[in-house]
Each structure stands twice: as structure tokens, then as C-alpha cells.
PDB file of C-alpha atoms in Angstrom:
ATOM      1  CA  UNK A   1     101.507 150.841  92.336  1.00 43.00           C
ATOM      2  CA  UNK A   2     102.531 148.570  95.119  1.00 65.00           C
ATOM      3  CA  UNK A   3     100.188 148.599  98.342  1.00 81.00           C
ATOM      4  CA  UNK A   4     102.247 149.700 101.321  1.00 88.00           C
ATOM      5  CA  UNK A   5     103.071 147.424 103.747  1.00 91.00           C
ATOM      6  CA  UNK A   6     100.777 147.912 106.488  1.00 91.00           C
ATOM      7  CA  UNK A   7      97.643 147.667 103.992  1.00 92.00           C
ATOM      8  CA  UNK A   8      99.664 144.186 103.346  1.00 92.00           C
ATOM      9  CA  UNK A   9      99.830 143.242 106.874  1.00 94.00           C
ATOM     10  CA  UNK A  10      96.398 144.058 107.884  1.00 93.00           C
ATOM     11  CA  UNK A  11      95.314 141.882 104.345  1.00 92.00           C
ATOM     12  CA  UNK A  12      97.005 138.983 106.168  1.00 92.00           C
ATOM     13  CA  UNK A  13      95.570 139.738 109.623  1.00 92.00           C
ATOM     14  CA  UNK A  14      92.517 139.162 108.634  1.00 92.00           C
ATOM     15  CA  UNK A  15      92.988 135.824 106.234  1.00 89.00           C
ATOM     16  CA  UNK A  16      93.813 135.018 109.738  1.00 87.00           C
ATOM     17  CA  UNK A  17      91.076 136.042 111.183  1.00 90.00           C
ATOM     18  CA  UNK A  18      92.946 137.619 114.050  1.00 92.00           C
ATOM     19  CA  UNK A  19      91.969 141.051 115.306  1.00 94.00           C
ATOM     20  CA  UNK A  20      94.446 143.931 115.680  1.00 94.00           C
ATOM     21  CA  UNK A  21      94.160 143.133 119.718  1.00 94.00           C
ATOM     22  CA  UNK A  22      94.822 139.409 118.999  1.00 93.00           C
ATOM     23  CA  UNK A  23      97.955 140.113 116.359  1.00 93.00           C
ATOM     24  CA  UNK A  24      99.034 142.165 118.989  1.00 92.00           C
ATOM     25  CA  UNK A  25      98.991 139.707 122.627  1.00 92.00           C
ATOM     26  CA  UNK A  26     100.567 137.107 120.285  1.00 92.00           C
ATOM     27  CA  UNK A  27     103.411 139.326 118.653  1.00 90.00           C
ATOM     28  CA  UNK A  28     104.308 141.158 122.143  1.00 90.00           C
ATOM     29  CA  UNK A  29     103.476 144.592 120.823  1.00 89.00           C
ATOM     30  CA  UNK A  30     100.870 147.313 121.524  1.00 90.00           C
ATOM     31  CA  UNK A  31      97.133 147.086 119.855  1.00 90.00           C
ATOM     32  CA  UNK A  32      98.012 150.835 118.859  1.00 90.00           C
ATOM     33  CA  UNK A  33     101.032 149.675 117.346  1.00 91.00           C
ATOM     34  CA  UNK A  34      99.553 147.675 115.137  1.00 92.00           C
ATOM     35  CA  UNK A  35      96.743 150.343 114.409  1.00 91.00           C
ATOM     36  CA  UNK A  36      99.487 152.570 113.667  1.00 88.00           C
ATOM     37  CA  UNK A  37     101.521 150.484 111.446  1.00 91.00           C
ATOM     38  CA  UNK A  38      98.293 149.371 109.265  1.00 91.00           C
ATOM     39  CA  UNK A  39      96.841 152.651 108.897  1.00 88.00           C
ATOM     40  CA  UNK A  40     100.755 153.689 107.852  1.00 86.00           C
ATOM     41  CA  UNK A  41     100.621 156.415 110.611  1.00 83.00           C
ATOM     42  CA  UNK A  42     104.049 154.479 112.014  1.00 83.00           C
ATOM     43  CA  UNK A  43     106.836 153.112 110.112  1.00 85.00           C
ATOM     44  CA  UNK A  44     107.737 149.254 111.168  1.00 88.00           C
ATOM     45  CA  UNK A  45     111.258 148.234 111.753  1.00 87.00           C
ATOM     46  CA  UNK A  46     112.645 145.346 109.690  1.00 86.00           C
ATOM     47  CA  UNK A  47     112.735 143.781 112.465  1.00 86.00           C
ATOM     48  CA  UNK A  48     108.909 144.300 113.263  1.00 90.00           C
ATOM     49  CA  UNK A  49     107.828 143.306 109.766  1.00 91.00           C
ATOM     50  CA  UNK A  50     109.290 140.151 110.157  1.00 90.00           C
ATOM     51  CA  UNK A  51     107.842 140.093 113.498  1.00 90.00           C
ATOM     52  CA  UNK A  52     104.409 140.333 112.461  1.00 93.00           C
ATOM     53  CA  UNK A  53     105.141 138.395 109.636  1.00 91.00           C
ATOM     54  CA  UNK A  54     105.942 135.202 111.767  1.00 88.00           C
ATOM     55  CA  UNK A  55     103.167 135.407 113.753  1.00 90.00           C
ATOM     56  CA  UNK A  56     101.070 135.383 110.682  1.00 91.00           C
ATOM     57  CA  UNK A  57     102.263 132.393 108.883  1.00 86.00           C
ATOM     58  CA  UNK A  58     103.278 134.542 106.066  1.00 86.00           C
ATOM     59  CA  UNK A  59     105.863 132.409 103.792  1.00 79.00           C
ATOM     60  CA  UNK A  60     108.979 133.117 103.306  1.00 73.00           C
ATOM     61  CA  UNK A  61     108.682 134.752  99.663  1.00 72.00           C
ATOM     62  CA  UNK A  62     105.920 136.730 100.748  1.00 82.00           C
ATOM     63  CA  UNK A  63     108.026 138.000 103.714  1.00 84.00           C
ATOM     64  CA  UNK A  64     110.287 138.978 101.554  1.00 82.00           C
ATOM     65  CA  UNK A  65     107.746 141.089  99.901  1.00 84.00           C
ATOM     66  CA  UNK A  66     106.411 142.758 103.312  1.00 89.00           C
ATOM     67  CA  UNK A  67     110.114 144.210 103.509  1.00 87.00           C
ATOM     68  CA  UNK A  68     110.199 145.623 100.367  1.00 84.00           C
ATOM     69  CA  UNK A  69     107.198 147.395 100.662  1.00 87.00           C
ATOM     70  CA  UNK A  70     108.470 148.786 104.051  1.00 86.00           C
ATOM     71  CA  UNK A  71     111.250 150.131 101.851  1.00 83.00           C
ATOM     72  CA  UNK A  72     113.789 147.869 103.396  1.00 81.00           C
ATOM     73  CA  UNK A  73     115.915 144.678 101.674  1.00 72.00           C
ATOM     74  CA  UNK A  74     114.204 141.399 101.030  1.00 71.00           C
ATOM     75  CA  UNK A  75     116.136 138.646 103.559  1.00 68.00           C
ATOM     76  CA  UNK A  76     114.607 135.088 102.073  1.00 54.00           C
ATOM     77  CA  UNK A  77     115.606 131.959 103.542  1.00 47.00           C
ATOM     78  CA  UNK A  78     118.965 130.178 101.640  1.00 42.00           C
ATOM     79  CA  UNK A  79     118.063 127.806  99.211  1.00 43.00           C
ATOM     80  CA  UNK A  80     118.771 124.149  99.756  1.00 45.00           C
ATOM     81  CA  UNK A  81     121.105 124.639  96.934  1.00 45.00           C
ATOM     82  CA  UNK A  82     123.160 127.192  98.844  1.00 45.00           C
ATOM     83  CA  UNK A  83     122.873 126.369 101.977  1.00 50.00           C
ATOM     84  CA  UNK A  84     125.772 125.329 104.734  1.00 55.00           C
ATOM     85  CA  UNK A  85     127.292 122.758 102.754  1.00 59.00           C
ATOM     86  CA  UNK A  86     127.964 120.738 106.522  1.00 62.00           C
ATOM     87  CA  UNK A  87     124.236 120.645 107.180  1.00 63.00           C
ATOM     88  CA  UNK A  88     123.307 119.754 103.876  1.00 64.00           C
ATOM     89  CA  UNK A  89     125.412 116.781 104.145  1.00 71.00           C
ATOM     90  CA  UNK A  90     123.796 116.121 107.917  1.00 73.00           C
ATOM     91  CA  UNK A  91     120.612 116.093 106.460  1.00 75.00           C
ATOM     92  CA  UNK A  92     121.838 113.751 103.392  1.00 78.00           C
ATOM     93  CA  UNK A  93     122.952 111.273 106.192  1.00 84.00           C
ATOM     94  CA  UNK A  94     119.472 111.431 107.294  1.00 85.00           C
ATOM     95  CA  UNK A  95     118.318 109.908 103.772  1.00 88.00           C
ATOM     96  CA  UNK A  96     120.424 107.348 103.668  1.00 89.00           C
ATOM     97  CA  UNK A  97     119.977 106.556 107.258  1.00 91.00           C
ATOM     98  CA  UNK A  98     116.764 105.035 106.262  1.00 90.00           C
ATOM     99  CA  UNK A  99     117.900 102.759 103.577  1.00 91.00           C
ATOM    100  CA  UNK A 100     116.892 100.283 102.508  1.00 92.00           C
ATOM    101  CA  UNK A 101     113.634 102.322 102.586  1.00 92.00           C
ATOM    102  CA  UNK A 102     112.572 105.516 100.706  1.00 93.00           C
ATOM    103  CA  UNK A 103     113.094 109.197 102.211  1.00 92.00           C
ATOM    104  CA  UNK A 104     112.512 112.644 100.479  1.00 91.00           C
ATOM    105  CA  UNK A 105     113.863 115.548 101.630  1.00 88.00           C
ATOM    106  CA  UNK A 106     111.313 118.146 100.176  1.00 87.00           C
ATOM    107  CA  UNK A 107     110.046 122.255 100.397  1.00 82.00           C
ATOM    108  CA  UNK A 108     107.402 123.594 101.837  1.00 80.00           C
ATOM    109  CA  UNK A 109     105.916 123.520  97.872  1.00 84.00           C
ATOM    110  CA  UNK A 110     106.466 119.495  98.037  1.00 88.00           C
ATOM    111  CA  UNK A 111     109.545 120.251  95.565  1.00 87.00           C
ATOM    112  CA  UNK A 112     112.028 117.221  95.368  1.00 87.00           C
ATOM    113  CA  UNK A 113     115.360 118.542  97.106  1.00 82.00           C
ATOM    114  CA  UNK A 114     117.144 115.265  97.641  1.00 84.00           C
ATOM    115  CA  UNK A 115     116.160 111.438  98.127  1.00 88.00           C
ATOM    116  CA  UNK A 116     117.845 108.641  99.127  1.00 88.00           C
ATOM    117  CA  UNK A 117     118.315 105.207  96.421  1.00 86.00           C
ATOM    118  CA  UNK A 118     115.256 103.590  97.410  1.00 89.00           C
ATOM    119  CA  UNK A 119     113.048 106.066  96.123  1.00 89.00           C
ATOM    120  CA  UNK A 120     114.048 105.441  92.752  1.00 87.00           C
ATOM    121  CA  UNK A 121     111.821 102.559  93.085  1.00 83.00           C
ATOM    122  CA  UNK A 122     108.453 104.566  93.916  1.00 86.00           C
ATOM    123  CA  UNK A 123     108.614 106.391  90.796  1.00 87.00           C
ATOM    124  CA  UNK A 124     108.958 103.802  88.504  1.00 86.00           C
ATOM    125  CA  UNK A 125     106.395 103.761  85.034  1.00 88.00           C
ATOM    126  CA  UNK A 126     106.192 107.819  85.634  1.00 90.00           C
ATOM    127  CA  UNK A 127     106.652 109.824  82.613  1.00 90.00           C
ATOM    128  CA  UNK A 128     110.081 111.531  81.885  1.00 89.00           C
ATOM    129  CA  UNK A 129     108.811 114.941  81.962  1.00 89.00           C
ATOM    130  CA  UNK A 130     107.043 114.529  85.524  1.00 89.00           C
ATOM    131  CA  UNK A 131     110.779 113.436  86.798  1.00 87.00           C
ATOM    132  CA  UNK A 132     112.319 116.735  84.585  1.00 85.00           C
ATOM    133  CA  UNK A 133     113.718 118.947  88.017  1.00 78.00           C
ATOM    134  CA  UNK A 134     111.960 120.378  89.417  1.00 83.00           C
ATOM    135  CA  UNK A 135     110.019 117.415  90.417  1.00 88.00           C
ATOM    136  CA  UNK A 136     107.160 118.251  92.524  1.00 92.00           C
ATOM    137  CA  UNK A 137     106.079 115.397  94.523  1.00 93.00           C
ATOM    138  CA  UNK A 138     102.067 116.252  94.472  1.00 93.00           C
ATOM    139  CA  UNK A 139     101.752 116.375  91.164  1.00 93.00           C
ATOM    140  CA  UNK A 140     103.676 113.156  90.657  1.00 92.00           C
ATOM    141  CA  UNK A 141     101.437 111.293  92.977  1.00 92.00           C
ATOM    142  CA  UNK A 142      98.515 112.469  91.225  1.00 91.00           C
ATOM    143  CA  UNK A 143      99.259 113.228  87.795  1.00 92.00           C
ATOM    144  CA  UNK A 144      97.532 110.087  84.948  1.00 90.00           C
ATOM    145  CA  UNK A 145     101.271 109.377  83.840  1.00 93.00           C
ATOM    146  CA  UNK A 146     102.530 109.145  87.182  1.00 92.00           C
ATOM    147  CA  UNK A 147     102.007 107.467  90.384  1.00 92.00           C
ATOM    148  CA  UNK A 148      97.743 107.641  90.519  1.00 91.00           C
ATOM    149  CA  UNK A 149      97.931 105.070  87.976  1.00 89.00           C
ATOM    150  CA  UNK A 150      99.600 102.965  90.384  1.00 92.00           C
ATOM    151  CA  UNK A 151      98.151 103.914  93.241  1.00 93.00           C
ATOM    152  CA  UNK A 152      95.504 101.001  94.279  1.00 92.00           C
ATOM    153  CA  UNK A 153      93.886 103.102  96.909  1.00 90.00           C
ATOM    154  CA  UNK A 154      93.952 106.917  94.872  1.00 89.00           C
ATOM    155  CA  UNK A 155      90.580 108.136  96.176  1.00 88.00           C
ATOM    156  CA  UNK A 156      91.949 108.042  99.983  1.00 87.00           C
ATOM    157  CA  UNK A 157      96.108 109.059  99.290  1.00 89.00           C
ATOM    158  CA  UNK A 158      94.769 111.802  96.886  1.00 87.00           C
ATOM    159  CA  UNK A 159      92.270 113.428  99.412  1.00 85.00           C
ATOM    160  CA  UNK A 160      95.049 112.868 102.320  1.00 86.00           C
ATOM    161  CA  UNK A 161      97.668 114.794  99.836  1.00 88.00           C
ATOM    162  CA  UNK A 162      94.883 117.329  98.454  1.00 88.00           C
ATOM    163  CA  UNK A 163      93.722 118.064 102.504  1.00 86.00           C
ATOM    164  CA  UNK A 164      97.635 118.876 103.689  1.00 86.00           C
ATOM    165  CA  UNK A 165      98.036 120.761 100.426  1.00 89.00           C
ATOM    166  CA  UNK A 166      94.311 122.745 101.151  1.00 88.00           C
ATOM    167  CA  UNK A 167      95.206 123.638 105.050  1.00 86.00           C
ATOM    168  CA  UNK A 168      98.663 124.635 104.020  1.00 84.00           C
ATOM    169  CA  UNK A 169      97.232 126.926 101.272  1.00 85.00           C
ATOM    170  CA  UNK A 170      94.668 128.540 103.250  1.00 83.00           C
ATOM    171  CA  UNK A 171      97.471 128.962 105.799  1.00 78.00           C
ATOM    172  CA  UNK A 172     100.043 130.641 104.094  1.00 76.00           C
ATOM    173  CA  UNK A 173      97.967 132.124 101.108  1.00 78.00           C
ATOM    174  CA  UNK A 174     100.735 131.065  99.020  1.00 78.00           C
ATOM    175  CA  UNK A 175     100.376 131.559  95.236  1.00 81.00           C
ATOM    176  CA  UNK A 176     102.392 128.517  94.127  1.00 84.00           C
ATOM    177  CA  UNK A 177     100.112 126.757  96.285  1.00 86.00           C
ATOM    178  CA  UNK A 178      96.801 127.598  95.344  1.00 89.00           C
ATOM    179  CA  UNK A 179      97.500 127.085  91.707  1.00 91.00           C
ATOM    180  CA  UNK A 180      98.838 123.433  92.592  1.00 91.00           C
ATOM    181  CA  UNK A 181      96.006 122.799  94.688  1.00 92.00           C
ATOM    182  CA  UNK A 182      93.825 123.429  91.464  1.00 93.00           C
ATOM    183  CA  UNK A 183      96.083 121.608  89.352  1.00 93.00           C
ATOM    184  CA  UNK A 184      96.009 118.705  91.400  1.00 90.00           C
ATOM    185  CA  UNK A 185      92.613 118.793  91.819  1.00 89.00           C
ATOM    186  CA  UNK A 186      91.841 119.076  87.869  1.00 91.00           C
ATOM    187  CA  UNK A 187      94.583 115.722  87.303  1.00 88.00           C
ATOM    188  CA  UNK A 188      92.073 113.817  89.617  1.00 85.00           C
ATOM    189  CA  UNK A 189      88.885 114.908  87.529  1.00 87.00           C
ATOM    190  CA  UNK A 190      90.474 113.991  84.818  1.00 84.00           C
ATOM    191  CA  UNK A 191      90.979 110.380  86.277  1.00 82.00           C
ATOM    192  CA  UNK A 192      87.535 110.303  87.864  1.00 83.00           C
ATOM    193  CA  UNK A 193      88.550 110.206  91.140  1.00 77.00           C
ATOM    194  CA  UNK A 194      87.035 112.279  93.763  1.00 75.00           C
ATOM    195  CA  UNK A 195      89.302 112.269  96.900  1.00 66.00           C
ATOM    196  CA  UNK A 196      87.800 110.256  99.587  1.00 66.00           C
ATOM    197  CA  UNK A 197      87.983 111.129 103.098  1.00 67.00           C
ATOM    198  CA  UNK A 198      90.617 108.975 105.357  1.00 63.00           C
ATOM    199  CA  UNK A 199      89.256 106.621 107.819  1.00 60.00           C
ATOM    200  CA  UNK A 200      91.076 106.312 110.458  1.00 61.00           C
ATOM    201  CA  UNK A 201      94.521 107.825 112.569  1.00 62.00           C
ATOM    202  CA  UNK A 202      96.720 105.842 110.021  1.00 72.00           C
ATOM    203  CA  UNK A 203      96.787 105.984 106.115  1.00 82.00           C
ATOM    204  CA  UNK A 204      98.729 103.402 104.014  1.00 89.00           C
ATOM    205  CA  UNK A 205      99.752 104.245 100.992  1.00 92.00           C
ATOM    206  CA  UNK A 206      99.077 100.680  98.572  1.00 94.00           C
ATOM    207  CA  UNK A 207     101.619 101.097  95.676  1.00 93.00           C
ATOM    208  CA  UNK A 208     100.797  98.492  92.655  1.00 93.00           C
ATOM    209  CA  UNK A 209     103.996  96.889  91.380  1.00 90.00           C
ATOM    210  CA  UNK A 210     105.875  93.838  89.723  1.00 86.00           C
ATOM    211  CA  UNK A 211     105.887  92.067  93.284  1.00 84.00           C
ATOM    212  CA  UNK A 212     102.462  92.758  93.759  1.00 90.00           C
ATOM    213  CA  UNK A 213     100.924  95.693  96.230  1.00 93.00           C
ATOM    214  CA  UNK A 214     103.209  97.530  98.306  1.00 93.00           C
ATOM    215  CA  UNK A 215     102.165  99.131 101.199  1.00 94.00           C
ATOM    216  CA  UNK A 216     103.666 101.800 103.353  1.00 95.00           C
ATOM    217  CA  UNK A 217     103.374 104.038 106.065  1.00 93.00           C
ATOM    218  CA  UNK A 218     104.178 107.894 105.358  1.00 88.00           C
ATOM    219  CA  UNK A 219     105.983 110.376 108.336  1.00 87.00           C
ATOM    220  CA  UNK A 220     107.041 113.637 107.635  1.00 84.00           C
ATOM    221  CA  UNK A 221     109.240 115.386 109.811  1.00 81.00           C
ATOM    222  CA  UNK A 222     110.046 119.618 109.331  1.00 77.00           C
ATOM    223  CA  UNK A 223     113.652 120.209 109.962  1.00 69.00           C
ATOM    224  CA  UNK A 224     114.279 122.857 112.549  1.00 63.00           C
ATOM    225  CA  UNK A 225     117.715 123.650 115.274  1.00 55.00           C
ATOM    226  CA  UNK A 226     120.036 125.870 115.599  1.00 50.00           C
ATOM    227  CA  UNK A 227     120.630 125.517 111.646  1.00 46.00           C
ATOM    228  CA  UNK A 228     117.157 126.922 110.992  1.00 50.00           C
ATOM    229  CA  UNK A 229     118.133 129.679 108.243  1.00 54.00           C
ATOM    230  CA  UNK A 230     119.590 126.795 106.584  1.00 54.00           C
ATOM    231  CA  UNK A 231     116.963 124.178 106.321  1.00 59.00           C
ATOM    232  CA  UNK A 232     114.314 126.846 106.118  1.00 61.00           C
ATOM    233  CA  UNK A 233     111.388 125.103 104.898  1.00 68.00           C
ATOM    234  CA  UNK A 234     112.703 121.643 104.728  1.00 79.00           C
ATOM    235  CA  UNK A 235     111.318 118.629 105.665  1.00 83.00           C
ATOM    236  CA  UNK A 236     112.022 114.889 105.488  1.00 88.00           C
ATOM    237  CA  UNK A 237     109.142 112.791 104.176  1.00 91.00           C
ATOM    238  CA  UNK A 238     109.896 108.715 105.101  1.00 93.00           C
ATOM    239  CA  UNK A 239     108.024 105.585 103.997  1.00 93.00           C
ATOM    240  CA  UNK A 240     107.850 102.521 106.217  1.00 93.00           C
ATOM    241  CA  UNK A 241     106.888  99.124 105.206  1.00 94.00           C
ATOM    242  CA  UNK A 242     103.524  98.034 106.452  1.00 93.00           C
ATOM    243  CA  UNK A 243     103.741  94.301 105.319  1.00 93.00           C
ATOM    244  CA  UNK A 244     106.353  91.521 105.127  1.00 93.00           C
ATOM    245  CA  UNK A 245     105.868  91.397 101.222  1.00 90.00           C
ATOM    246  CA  UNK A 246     106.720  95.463 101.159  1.00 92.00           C
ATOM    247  CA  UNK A 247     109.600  95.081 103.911  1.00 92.00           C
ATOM    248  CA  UNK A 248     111.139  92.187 101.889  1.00 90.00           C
ATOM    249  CA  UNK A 249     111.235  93.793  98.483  1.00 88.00           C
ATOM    250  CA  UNK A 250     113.089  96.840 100.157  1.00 87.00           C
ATOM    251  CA  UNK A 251     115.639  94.589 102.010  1.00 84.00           C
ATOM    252  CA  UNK A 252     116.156  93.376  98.363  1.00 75.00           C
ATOM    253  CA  UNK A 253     116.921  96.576  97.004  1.00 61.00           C
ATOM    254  CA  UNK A 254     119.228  97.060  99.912  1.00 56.00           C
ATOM    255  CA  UNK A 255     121.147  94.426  99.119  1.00 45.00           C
ATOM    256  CA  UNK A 256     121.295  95.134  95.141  1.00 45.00           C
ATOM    257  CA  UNK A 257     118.964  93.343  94.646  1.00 44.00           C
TER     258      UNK A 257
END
């Protein structure tokens, strides 16, 4: 039988580790409130359930499961697929804004949603089934038939990509993302790499290839506005060159080359 949802609420409280005082000051509602609501002596609002859910990192799938077990409709974010056809083109702009250099647009699971020309050229030598949709872009940089075998400095990009992928587990308690984090983590065993610590404010990815290393500096920017509902979960991840050799292969492929 499915737990009710304040037994789920008070489960993610305290993965937080926030008390029912400190759920409360943060949410704007009463310490009894909450009480209430956990111990199912009160029944939330929609409204409060999402509330409480925000407050509490829960994702968005999960959220969807908080309603249901309040007995109201689930309300998950539009998928990229469906979402205002207007601001998915804004956002495609975005891509190819940054030619001739490569740009991502990816979920919070480090799914592939869109990228721009230029980062055709970063996935280069993978296997065809890593690049089957959907492509996840953490197990492509550290899967033995896809970028790790290209990847001059693996120990220090795989720990950087394992760490973001940890603290966003641990944050959200997402399923999908605990099993990739072990996944991930098993693909670099199997190459006998154990993920290094970075050094430093500033990590460069070094990317072997025909013209020799590569090397580039990662952003990653969450999309957010007034169009939130329909970038929910989006972000845009951008690589900059960090040498003349890497800036002048791009402006290359820019020009067709």
C-alpha cells in the first residue's frame, strides 16, 4: 500500500536534515502545521504539498508523487518535447549562439535535449549505442567506448562529473540518479580509474583527438524566467576553448571546415 503523504514528507524532511521548526521558518507555515500534516492529523492543500515540496528539493517526478498520495492530480513539469514551441526555439538560438563552439542543452538527469553542430565533434570514436536517444551525457563521458577513452585527464573530469552527480543525488534522492551514480562509478572501475580530486577553481577538460589535445573550459547555466514551467529542469552546458590549438580547430569547423 502506498505511504500517505505526510509519512512521505517527513521521509524527505529528514534526508534534509531539517527539523519540523526549520521546514516550517523556511516554508512560511506553522511548526504545528507541519506536525499536523506528517502525523496525517491535517490534510495539505495541493498547493501546500508543492509548497513543502519546493522547499525540500524534492524533484519534479517525485512531486508528482507527493500529490498523488495527497489524493490530488500529479502536475509534472512539460517535457522539453512539449514545451512552448517559442521558447524552445529561444533556447535553440542559445546553442547556436555559441558556434563555432559546442553547447548542450541537457535535464536535470544529464539527458541530451538538444546541441548545437559543434558538438558533433566531441563525440566522435563513441559507440553507436551510447549515441542511441536517449543519450545521457555522464555515461558518455565515462563509459570504455565513449569519451574516457579519449579523455587525457579521466581521473580529474570523472571525479568533477561523479562529485556534481553525488551532491545532486544526495540532494534530490532521485532514483534515476543514484543508479547512474553507481553505474558511472562501476564504468570507471572497470577502466581503473579512481576519480581524482580537482585542484584548483578551474577544471579543463583535455580531449585527445586527430589535431592533437583539445582543451576546454566547461559552464553550465540552469534556465529559469518567466518561462520556468517550460524549461523546467533545463540547463545549457557550454565548452570554451582554453588554447589557440583548441580555438583554431573550432573556428575550422565553423567555417566547414
Amino acid at each position: 500500500m502506498d505511504e500517505p503523504v505526510g509519512v512521505l514528507l517527513r521521509a524527505w524532511r529528514r534526508r534534509k536534515s531539517l527539523s519540523q521548526q526549520g521546514l516550517a521558518e523556511v516554508a512560511g507555515v506553522s511548526a504545528r502545521h507541519v506536525s499536523r500534516v506528517e502525523t496525517g492529523l491535517a490534510r495539505p492543500t495541493p498547493e501546500m504539498v508543492l509548497r513543502l515540496a519546493e522547499h525540500l528539493d524534492v524533484p519534479a517526478p517525485e512531486r508528482d508523487r507527493l500529490l498523488l498520495a495527497g489524493g490530488y492530480a500529479p502536475r509534472g513539469p512539460v517535457a522539453a518535447e512539449a514545451a512552448d514551441p517559442v521558447v524552445l526555439a529561444g533556447v535553440r538560438d542559445l546553442l547556436d549562439a555559441h558556434l563555432p563552439h559546442p553547447a548542450l542543452l541537457l535535464d536535470d538527469r544529464w539527458d541530451l535535449i538538444d546541441a548545437n553542430a559543434a558538438a558533433a565533434e566531441l563525440m566522435v570514436g563513441c559507440a553507436p549505442h551510447l549515441l542511441e536517444p536517449p543519450v545521457n551525457v555522464l555515461r558518455l563521458s565515462t563509459h570504455p567506448e565513449g569519451l574516457a577513452r579519449r579523455v587525457r585527464n579521466l581521473p580529474q573530469w570523472a571525479g568533477h562529473l561523479r562529485e556534481q552527480l553525488r551532491h545532486r543525488a544526495e540532494r534530490t534522492g532521485d532514483a534515476a540518479q543514484v543508479a547512474l551514480l553507481a553505474e558511472i562509478t562501476g564504468h570507471l572501475a572497470d577502466l581503473g580509474v579512481p576519480p581524482a580530486p580537482v585542484a584548483g577553481p578551474v577544471l579543463v577538460l583535455e580531449l585527445e583527438s586527430d589535431d592533437g589535445v583539445l582543451r576546454f573550459v566547461s559552464t553550465s547555466t540552469r534556465l529559469t524566467g518567466p518561462a520556468d514551467r517550460a524549461v523546467a529542469g533545463l540547463h545549457l552546458e557550454t565548452l570554451l576553448p582554453a588554447d589557440e590549438r583548441t580555438r583554431a580547430r573550432f573556428a575550422r569547423v565553423g567555417l566547414g571546415g
